[in-house]
Tab-separated table of C-alpha atoms in Angstrom:
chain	number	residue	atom	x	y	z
Z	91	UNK	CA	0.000	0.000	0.000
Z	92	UNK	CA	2.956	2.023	0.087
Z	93	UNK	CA	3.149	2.790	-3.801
Z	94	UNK	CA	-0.681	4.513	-3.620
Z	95	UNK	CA	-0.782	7.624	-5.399
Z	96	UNK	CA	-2.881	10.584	-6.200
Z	97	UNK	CA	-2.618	12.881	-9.561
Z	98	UNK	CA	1.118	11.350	-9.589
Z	99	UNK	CA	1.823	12.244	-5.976
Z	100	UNK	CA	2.822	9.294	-3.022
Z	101	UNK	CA	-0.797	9.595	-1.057
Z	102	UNK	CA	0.397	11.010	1.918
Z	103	UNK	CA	1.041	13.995	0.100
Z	104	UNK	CA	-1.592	13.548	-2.323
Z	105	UNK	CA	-4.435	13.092	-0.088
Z	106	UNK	CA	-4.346	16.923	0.496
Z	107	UNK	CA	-5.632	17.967	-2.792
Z	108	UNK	CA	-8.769	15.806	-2.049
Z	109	UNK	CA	-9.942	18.639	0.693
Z	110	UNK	CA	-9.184	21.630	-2.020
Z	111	UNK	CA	-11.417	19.734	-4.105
Z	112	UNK	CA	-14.199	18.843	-1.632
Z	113	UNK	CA	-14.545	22.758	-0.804
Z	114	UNK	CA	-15.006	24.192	-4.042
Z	115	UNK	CA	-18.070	21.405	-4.430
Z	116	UNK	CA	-19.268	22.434	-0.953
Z	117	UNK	CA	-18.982	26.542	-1.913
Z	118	UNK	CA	-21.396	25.857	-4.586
Z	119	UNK	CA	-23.649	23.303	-2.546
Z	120	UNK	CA	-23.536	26.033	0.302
Z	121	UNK	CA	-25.490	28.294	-1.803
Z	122	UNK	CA	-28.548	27.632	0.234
Z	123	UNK	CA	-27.314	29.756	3.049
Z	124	UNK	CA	-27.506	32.872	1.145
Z	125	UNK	CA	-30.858	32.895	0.648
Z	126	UNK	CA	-31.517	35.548	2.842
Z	127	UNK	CA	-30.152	37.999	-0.039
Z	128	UNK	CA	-32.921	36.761	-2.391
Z	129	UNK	CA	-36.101	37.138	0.640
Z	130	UNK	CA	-36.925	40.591	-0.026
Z	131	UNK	CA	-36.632	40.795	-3.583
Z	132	UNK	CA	-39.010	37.511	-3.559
Z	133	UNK	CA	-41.431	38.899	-1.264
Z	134	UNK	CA	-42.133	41.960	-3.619
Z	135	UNK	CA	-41.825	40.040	-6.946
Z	136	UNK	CA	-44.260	37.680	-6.060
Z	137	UNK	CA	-46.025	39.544	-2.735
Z	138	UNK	CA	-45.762	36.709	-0.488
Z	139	UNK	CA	-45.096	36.931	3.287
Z	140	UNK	CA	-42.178	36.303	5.469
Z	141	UNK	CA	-43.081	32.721	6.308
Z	142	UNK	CA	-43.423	32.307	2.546
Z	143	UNK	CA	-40.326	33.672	1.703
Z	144	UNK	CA	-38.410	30.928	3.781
Z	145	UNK	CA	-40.351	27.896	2.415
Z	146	UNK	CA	-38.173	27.579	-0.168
Z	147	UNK	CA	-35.359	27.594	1.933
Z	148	UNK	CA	-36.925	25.498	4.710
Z	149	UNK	CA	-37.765	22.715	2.475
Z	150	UNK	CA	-34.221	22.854	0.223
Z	151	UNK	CA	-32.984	21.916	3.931
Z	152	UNK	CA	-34.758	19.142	4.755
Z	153	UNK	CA	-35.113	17.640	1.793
Z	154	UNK	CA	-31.366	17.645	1.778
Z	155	UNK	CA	-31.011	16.346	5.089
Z	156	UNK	CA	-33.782	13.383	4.171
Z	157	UNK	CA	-31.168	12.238	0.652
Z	158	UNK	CA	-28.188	12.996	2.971
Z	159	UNK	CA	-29.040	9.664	5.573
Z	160	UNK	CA	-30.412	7.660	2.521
Z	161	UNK	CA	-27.173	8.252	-0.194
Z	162	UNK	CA	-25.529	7.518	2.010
Z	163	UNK	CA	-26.015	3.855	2.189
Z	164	UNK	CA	-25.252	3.759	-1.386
Z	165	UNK	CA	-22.109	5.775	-2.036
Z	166	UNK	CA	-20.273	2.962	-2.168
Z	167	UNK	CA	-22.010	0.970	-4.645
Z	168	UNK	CA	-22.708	4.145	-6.887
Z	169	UNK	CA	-18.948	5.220	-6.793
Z	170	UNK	CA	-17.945	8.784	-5.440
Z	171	UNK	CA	-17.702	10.314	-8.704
Z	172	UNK	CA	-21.115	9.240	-10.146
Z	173	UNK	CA	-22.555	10.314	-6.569
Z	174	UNK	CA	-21.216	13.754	-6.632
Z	175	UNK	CA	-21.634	14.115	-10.270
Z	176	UNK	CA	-25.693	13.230	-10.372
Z	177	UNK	CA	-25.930	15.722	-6.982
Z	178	UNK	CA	-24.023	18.598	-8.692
Z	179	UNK	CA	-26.269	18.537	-11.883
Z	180	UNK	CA	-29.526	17.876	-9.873
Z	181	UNK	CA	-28.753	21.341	-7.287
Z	182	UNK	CA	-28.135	23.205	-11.089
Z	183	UNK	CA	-31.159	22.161	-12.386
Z	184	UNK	CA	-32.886	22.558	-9.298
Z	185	UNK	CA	-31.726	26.796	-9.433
Z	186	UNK	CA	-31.857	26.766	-13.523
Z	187	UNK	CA	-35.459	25.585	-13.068
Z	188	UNK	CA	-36.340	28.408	-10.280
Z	189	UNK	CA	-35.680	30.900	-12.602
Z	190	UNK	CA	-38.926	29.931	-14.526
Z	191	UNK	CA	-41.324	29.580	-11.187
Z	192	UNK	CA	-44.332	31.878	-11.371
Z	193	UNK	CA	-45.053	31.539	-7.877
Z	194	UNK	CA	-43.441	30.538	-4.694
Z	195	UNK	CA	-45.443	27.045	-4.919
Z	196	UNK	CA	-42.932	26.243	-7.948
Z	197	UNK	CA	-40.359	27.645	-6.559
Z	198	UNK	CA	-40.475	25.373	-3.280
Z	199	UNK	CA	-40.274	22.362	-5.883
Z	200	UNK	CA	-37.455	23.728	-7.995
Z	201	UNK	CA	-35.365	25.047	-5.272
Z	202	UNK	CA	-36.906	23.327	-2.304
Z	203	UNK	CA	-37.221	19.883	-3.529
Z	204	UNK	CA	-35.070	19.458	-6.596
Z	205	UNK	CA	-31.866	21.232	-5.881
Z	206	UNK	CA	-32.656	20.153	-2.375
Z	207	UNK	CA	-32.096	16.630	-3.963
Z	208	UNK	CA	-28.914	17.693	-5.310
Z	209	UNK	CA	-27.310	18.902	-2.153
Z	210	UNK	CA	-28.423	15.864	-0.276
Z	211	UNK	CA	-27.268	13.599	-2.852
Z	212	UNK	CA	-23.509	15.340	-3.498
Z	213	UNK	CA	-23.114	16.703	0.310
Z	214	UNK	CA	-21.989	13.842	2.039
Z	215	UNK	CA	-19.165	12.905	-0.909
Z	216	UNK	CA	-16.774	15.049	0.493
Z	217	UNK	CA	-17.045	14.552	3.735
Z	218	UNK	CA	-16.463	10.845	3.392
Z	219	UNK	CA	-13.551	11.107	0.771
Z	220	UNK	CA	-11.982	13.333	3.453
Z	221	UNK	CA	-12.909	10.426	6.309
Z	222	UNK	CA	-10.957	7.716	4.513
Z	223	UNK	CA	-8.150	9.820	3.345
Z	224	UNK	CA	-7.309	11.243	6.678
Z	225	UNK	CA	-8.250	8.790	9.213
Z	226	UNK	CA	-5.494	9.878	11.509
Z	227	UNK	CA	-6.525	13.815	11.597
Z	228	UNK	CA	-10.575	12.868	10.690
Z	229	UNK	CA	-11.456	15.631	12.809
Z	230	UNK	CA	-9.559	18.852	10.502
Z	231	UNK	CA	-9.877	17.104	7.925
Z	232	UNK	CA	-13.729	16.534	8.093
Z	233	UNK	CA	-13.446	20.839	9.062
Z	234	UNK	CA	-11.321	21.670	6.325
Z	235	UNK	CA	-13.819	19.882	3.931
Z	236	UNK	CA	-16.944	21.650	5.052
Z	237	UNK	CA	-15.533	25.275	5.587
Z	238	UNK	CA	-16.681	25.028	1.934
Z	239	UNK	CA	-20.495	24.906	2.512
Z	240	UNK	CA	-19.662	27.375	5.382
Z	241	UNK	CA	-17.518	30.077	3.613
Z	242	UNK	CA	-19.865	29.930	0.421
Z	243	UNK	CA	-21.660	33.094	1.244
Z	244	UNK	CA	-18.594	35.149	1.654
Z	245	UNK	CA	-18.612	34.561	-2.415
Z	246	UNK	CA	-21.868	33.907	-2.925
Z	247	UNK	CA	-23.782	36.184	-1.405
Z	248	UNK	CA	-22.658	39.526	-3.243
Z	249	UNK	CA	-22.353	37.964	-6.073
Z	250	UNK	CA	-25.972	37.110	-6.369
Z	251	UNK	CA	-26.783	40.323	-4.931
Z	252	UNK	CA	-24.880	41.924	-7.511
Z	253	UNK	CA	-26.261	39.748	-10.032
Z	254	UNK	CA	-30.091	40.409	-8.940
Z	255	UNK	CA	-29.343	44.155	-8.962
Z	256	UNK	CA	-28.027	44.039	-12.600
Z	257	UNK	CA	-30.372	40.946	-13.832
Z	258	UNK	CA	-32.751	40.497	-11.024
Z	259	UNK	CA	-33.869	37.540	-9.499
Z	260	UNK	CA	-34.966	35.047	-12.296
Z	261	UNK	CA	-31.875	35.127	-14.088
Z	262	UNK	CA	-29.861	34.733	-11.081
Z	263	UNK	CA	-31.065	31.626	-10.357
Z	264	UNK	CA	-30.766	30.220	-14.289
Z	265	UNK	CA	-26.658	31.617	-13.631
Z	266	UNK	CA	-25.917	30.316	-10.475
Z	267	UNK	CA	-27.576	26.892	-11.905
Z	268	UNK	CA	-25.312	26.697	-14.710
Z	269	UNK	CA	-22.108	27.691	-13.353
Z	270	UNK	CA	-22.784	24.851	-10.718
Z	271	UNK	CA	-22.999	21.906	-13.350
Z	272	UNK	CA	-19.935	23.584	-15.400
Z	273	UNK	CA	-17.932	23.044	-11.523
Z	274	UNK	CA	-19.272	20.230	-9.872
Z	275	UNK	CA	-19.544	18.042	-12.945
Z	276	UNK	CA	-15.546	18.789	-13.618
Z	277	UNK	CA	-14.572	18.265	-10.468
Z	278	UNK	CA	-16.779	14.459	-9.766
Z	279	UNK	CA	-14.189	13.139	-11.938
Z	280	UNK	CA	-10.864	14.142	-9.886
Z	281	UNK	CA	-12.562	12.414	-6.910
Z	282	UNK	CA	-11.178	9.227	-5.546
Z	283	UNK	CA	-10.975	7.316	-2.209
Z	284	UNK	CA	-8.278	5.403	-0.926
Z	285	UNK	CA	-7.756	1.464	-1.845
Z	286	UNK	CA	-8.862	-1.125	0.900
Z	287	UNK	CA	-6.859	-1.387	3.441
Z	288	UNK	CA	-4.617	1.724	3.122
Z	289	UNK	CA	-3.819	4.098	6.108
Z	290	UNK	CA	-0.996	6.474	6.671
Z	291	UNK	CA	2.159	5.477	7.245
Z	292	UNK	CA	2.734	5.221	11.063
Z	293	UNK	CA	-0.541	5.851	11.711
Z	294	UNK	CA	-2.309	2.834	14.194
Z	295	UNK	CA	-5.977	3.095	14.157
Z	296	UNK	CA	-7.702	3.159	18.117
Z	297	UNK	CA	-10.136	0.635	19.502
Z	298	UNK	CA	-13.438	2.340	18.324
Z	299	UNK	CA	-17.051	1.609	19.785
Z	300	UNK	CA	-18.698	-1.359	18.353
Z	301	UNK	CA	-21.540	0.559	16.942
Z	302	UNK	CA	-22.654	-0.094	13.241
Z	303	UNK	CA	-25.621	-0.197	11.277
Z	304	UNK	CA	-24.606	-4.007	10.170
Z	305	UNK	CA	-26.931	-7.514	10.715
Z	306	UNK	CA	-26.133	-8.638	13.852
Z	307	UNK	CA	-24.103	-5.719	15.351
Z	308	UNK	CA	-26.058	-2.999	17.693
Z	309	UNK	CA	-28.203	-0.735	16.167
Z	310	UNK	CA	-26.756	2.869	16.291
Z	311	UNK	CA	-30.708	3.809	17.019
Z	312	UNK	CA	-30.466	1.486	20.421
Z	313	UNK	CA	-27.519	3.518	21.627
Z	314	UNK	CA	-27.797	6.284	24.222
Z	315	UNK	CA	-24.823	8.027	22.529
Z	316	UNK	CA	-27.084	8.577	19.678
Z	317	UNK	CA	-30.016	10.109	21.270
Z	318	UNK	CA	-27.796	12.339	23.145
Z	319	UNK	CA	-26.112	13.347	19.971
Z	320	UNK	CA	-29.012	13.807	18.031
Z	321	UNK	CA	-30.628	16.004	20.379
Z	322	UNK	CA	-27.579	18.452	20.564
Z	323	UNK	CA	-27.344	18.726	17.024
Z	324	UNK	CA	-31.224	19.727	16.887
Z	325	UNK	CA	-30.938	22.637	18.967
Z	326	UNK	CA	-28.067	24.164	17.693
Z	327	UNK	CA	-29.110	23.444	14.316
Z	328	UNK	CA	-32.519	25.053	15.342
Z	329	UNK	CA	-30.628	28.010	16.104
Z	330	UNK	CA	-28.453	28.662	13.839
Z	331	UNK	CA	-30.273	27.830	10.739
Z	332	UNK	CA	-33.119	30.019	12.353
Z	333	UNK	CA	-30.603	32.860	12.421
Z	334	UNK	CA	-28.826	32.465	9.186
Z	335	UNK	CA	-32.256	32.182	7.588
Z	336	UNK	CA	-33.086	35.435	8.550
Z	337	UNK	CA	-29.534	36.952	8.615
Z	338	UNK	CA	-29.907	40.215	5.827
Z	339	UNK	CA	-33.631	40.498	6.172
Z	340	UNK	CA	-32.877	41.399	10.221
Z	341	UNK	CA	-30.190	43.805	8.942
Z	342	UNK	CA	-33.009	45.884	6.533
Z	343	UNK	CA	-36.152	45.835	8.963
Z	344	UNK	CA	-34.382	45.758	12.982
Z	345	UNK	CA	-31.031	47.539	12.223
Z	346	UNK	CA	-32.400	49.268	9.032
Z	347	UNK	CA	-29.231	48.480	6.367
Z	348	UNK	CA	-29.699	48.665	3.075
Z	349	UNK	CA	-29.875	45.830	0.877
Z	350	UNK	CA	-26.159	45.842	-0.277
Z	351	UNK	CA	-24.571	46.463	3.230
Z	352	UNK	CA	-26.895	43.523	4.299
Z	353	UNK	CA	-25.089	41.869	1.909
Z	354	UNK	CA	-21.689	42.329	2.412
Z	355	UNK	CA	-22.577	41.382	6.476
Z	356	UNK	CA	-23.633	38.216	5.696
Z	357	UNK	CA	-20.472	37.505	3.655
Z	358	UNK	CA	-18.299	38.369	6.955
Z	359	UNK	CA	-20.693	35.535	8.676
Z	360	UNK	CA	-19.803	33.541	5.970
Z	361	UNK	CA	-16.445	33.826	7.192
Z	362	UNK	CA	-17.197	32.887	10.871
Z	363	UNK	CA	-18.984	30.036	9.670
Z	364	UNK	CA	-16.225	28.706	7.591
Z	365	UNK	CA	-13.598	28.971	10.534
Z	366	UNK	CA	-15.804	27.752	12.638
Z	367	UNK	CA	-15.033	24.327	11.153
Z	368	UNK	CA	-11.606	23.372	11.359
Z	369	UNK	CA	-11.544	24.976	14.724
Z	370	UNK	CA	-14.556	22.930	16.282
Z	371	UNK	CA	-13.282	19.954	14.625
Z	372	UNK	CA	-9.993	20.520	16.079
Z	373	UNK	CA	-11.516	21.283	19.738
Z	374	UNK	CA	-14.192	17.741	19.399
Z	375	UNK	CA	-11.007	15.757	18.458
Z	376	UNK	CA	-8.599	17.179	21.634
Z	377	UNK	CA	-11.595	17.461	24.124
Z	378	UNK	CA	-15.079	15.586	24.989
Z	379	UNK	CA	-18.011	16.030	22.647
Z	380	UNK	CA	-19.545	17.636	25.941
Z	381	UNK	CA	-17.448	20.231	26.108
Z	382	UNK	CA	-17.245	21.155	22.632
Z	383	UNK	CA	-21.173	21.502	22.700
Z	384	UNK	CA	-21.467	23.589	25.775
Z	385	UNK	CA	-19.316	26.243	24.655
Z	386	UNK	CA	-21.027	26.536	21.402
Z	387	UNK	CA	-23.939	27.218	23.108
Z	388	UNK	CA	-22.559	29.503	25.154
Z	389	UNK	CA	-22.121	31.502	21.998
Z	390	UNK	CA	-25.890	30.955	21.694
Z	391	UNK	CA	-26.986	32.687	24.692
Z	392	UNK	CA	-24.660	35.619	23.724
Z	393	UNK	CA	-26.210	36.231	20.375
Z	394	UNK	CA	-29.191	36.142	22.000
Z	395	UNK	CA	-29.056	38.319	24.448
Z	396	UNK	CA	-27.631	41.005	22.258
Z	397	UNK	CA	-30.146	40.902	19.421
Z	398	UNK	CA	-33.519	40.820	22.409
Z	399	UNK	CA	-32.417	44.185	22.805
Z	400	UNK	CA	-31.063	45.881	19.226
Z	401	UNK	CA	-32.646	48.238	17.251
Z	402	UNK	CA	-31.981	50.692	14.591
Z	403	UNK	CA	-28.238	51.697	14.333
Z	404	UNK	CA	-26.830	49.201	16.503
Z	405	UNK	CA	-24.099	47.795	13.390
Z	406	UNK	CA	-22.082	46.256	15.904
Z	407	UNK	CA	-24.446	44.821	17.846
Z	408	UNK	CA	-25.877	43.176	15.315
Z	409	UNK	CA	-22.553	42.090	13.669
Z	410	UNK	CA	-21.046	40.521	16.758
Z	411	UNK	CA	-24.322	38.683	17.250
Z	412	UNK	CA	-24.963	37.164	14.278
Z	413	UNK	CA	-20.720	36.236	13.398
Z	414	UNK	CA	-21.787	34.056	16.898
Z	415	UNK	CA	-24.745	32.687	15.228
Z	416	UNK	CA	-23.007	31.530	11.875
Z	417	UNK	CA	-19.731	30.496	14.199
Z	418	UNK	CA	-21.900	28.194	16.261
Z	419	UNK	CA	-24.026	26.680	13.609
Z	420	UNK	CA	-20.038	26.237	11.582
Z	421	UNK	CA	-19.477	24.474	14.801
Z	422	UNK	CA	-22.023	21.883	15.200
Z	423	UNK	CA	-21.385	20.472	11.472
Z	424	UNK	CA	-18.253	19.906	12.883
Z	425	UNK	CA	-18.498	18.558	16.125
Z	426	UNK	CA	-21.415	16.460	14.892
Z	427	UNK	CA	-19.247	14.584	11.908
Z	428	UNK	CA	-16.586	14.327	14.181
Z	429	UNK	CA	-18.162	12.738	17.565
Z	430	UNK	CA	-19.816	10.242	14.650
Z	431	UNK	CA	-16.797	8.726	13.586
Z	432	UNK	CA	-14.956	9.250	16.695
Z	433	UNK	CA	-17.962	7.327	18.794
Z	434	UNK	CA	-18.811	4.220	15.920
Z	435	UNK	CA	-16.744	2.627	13.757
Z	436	UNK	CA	-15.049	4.595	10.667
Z	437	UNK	CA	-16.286	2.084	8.404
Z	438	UNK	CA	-19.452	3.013	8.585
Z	439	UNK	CA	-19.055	6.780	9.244
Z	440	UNK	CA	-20.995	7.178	5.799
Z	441	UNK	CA	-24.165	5.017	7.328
Z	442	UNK	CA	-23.762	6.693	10.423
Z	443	UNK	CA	-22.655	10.024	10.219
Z	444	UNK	CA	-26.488	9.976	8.039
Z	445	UNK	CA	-28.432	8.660	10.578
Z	446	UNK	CA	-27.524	11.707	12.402
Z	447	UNK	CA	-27.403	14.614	10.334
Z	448	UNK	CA	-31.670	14.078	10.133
Z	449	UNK	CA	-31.255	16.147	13.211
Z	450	UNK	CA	-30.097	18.854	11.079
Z	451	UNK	CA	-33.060	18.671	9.185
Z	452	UNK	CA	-35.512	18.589	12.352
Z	453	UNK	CA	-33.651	21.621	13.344
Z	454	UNK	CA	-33.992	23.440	9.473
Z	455	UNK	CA	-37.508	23.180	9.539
Z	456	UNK	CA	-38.442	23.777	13.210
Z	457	UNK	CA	-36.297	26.781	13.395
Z	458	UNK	CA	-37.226	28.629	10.229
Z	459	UNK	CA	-40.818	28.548	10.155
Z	460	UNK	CA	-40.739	29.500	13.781
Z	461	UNK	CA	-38.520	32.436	12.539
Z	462	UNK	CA	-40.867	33.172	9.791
Z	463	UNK	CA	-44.020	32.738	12.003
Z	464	UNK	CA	-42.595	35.074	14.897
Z	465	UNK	CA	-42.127	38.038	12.509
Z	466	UNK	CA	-45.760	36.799	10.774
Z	467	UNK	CA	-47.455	37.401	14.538
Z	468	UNK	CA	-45.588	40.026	16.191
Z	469	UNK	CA	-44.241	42.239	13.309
Z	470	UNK	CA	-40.312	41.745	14.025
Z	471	UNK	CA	-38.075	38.889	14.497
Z	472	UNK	CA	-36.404	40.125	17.389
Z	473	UNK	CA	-38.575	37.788	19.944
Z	474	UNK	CA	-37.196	34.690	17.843
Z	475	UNK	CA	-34.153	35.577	19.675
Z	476	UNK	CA	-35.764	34.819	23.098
Z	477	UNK	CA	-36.447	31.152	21.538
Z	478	UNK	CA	-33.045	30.819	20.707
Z	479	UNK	CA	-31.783	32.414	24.168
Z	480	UNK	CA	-34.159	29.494	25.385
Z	481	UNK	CA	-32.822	26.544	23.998
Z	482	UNK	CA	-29.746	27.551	23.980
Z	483	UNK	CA	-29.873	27.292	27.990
Z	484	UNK	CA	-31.579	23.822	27.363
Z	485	UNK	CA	-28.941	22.924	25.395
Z	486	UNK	CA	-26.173	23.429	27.720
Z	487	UNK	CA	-28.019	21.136	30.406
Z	488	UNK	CA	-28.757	18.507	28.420
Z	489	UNK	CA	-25.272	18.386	27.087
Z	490	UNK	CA	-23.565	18.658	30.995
Z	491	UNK	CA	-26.150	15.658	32.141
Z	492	UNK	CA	-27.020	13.737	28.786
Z	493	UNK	CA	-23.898	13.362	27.188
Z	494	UNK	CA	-22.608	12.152	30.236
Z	495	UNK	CA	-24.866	9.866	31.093
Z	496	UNK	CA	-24.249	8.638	27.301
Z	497	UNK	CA	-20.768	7.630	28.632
Z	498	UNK	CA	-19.207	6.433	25.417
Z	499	UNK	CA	-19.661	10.207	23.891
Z	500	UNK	CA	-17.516	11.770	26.844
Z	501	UNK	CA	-14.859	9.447	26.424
């Protein structure tokens, strides 16, 4: 296994240029969390409502964490490349085909459903090339790879601004759509995973938990570990989607930006998001799952507490508050990946590391449409942020008692 290489390179050197790789898929997959840019020109083109608005967006989510779980168990029998390659030109057609919806019904099927498809379908490539490639540093690796989906906004959101200010919304969509297929499809065929039984040299793998989703083993859904896991990643899923959903539209109506400095914020979040990443992964490899969770919703609480009380003209307020949102949302789809194939065995990290991320959908659609529903009923988002405040308190005891009782997830 020694003579493994990678574009020409011995694979201890080559496995590298499989994260590089892995991003620029995940930039374009990470699309989804600018949508906040595209709310308010939505709500006037088609004079829909605020809970409206994030349907789209909502259901793109969940749909993509349903496929995430379920390609999962097939990866391996597709083949990487095909896997990535049908997901990138499913999310393409799922924008090139928004920029013909009439109404926001359509569009929740174009965008929602069908590129939601695509991201589910491709999202989970990545992460698991990066798994086998770097089994002895899973944890920055696993980071590195997703500071993709993370970072996309800082490059996606002005450009689409800029694009729906020149060509408006429509034929955004139809050129984000196409410049997706004319990457991802590229790209699916550099992507390859290790041989069988290759690891680094001097690397020794560590006893993991017996935990698989295999005939006769035990059930990763009879585990406590899972449950407390699961729950975790809810909540700070809840609030952090919640948040980024809502991210320029609270810039425009609480802190009264305009539509391009709303923008350009959300980029900068971008950027907290990204870090976020390697920098959770890196804490959730050195420290327990337990901890890693309660300080990320420490960062919660703070957020909170400064946007209950914001208003107009408070730019920093509202900046440090929502760089905590994105950095703790960044956080959990790193500590999440990580604790899964730290917890249950690598080999089925794919299976697994599924199984879990539905929590990310649970927390997608509970958290936006309670977004969207608090600014329907009281006229401004800014008591979502008590919700978040909330569970972000509930969060921190149930990861202090639960994930220790779990036992296996503090260890």
């Amino acid at each position: 296994m020694k003579d493994v290489k990678i574009f020409g390179l011995p694979a201890e050197k080559g496995r590298w240029l499989m994260i590089p790789l892995g991003i620029a898929v995940m930039l374009c997959l990470g699309t989804v969390y600018s949508w906040s840019i595209f709310r308010k020109p939505l709500e006037k083109m088609l004079s829909i409502s605020a809970t409206e608005s994030l349907l789209p967006f909502t259901v793109m989510l969940v749909v993509y964490a349903i496929l995430m779980p379920i390609t999962g168990f097939y990866i391996d029998k597709i083949g990487v490349r095909k896997t990535i390659a049908i997901g990138g030109a499913l999310t393409g057609l799922g924008y090139l085909l928004s920029s013909f919806a009439p109404n926001i019904t359509v569009l929740v099927i174009t965008y929602g459903i069908i590129g939601g498809a695509g991201v589910g379908i491709a999202y989970g490539v990545p992460l698991a090339v990066s798994a086998k490639w770097f089994p002895d540093k899973k944890g920055l690796a696993l980071g590195l790879t997703v500071i993709g989906f993370g970072l996309s906004p800082l490059v996606t959101a002005p450009i689409a601004n800029s694009l729906i200010q020149i060509f408006e919304v429509p034929r955004t969509f139809a050129i984000l759509g196409i410049g997706f297929i004319l990457l991802i499809l590229p790209i699916s065929t550099l992507i390859q995973i290790p041989p069988a039984g290759w690891t680094p040299a001097g690397w020794t793998p560590k006893e993991a938990i017996n935990v698989s989703l295999k005939t006769g083993e035990t059930p990763l859904l009879k585990t406590p570990s899972f449950y407390a896991l699961w729950i975790c990643y809810t909540i700070g899923t809840f609030c952090g989607l919640a948040a980024i959903g809502i991210s320029s539209t609270v810039a425009q109506e609480i802190i009264k930006l305009d539509a391009g400095t709303a923008a350009i914020a959300v980029s900068l979040f971008a950027i907290c998001n990204g870090v976020a990443r390697p920098t959770f992964g890196w804490v959730t490899d050195r420290l327990k799952p337990k901890l890693a969770a309660v300080a990320n919703y420490v960062l919660i609480l703070i957020a909170s507490i400064l946007m209950s009380s914001a208003g107009e003209g408070n730019i920093a307020t509202y900046l440090i508050a929502f760089c905590l949102f994105w950095l703790s949302l960044g956080g959990w789809l790193a500590i999440a990946p990580t604790a899964t194939i730290t917890l249950f065995k690598p080999e089925d990290y794919t299976k697994n590391y599924g199984v879990v991320f539905t929590a990310y959908g649970v927390g997608a659609l509970l958290g936006t449409i309670v977004a969207g529903r608090i600014r329907d009923l009281f006229g401004s988002y800014t008591f979502a942020f008590y919700v978040t405040g909330v569970l972000a308190i509930v969060g921190i005891i149930i990861a202090v008692f639960s994930l220790k009782k779990a036992g296996s997830i503090t260890q």
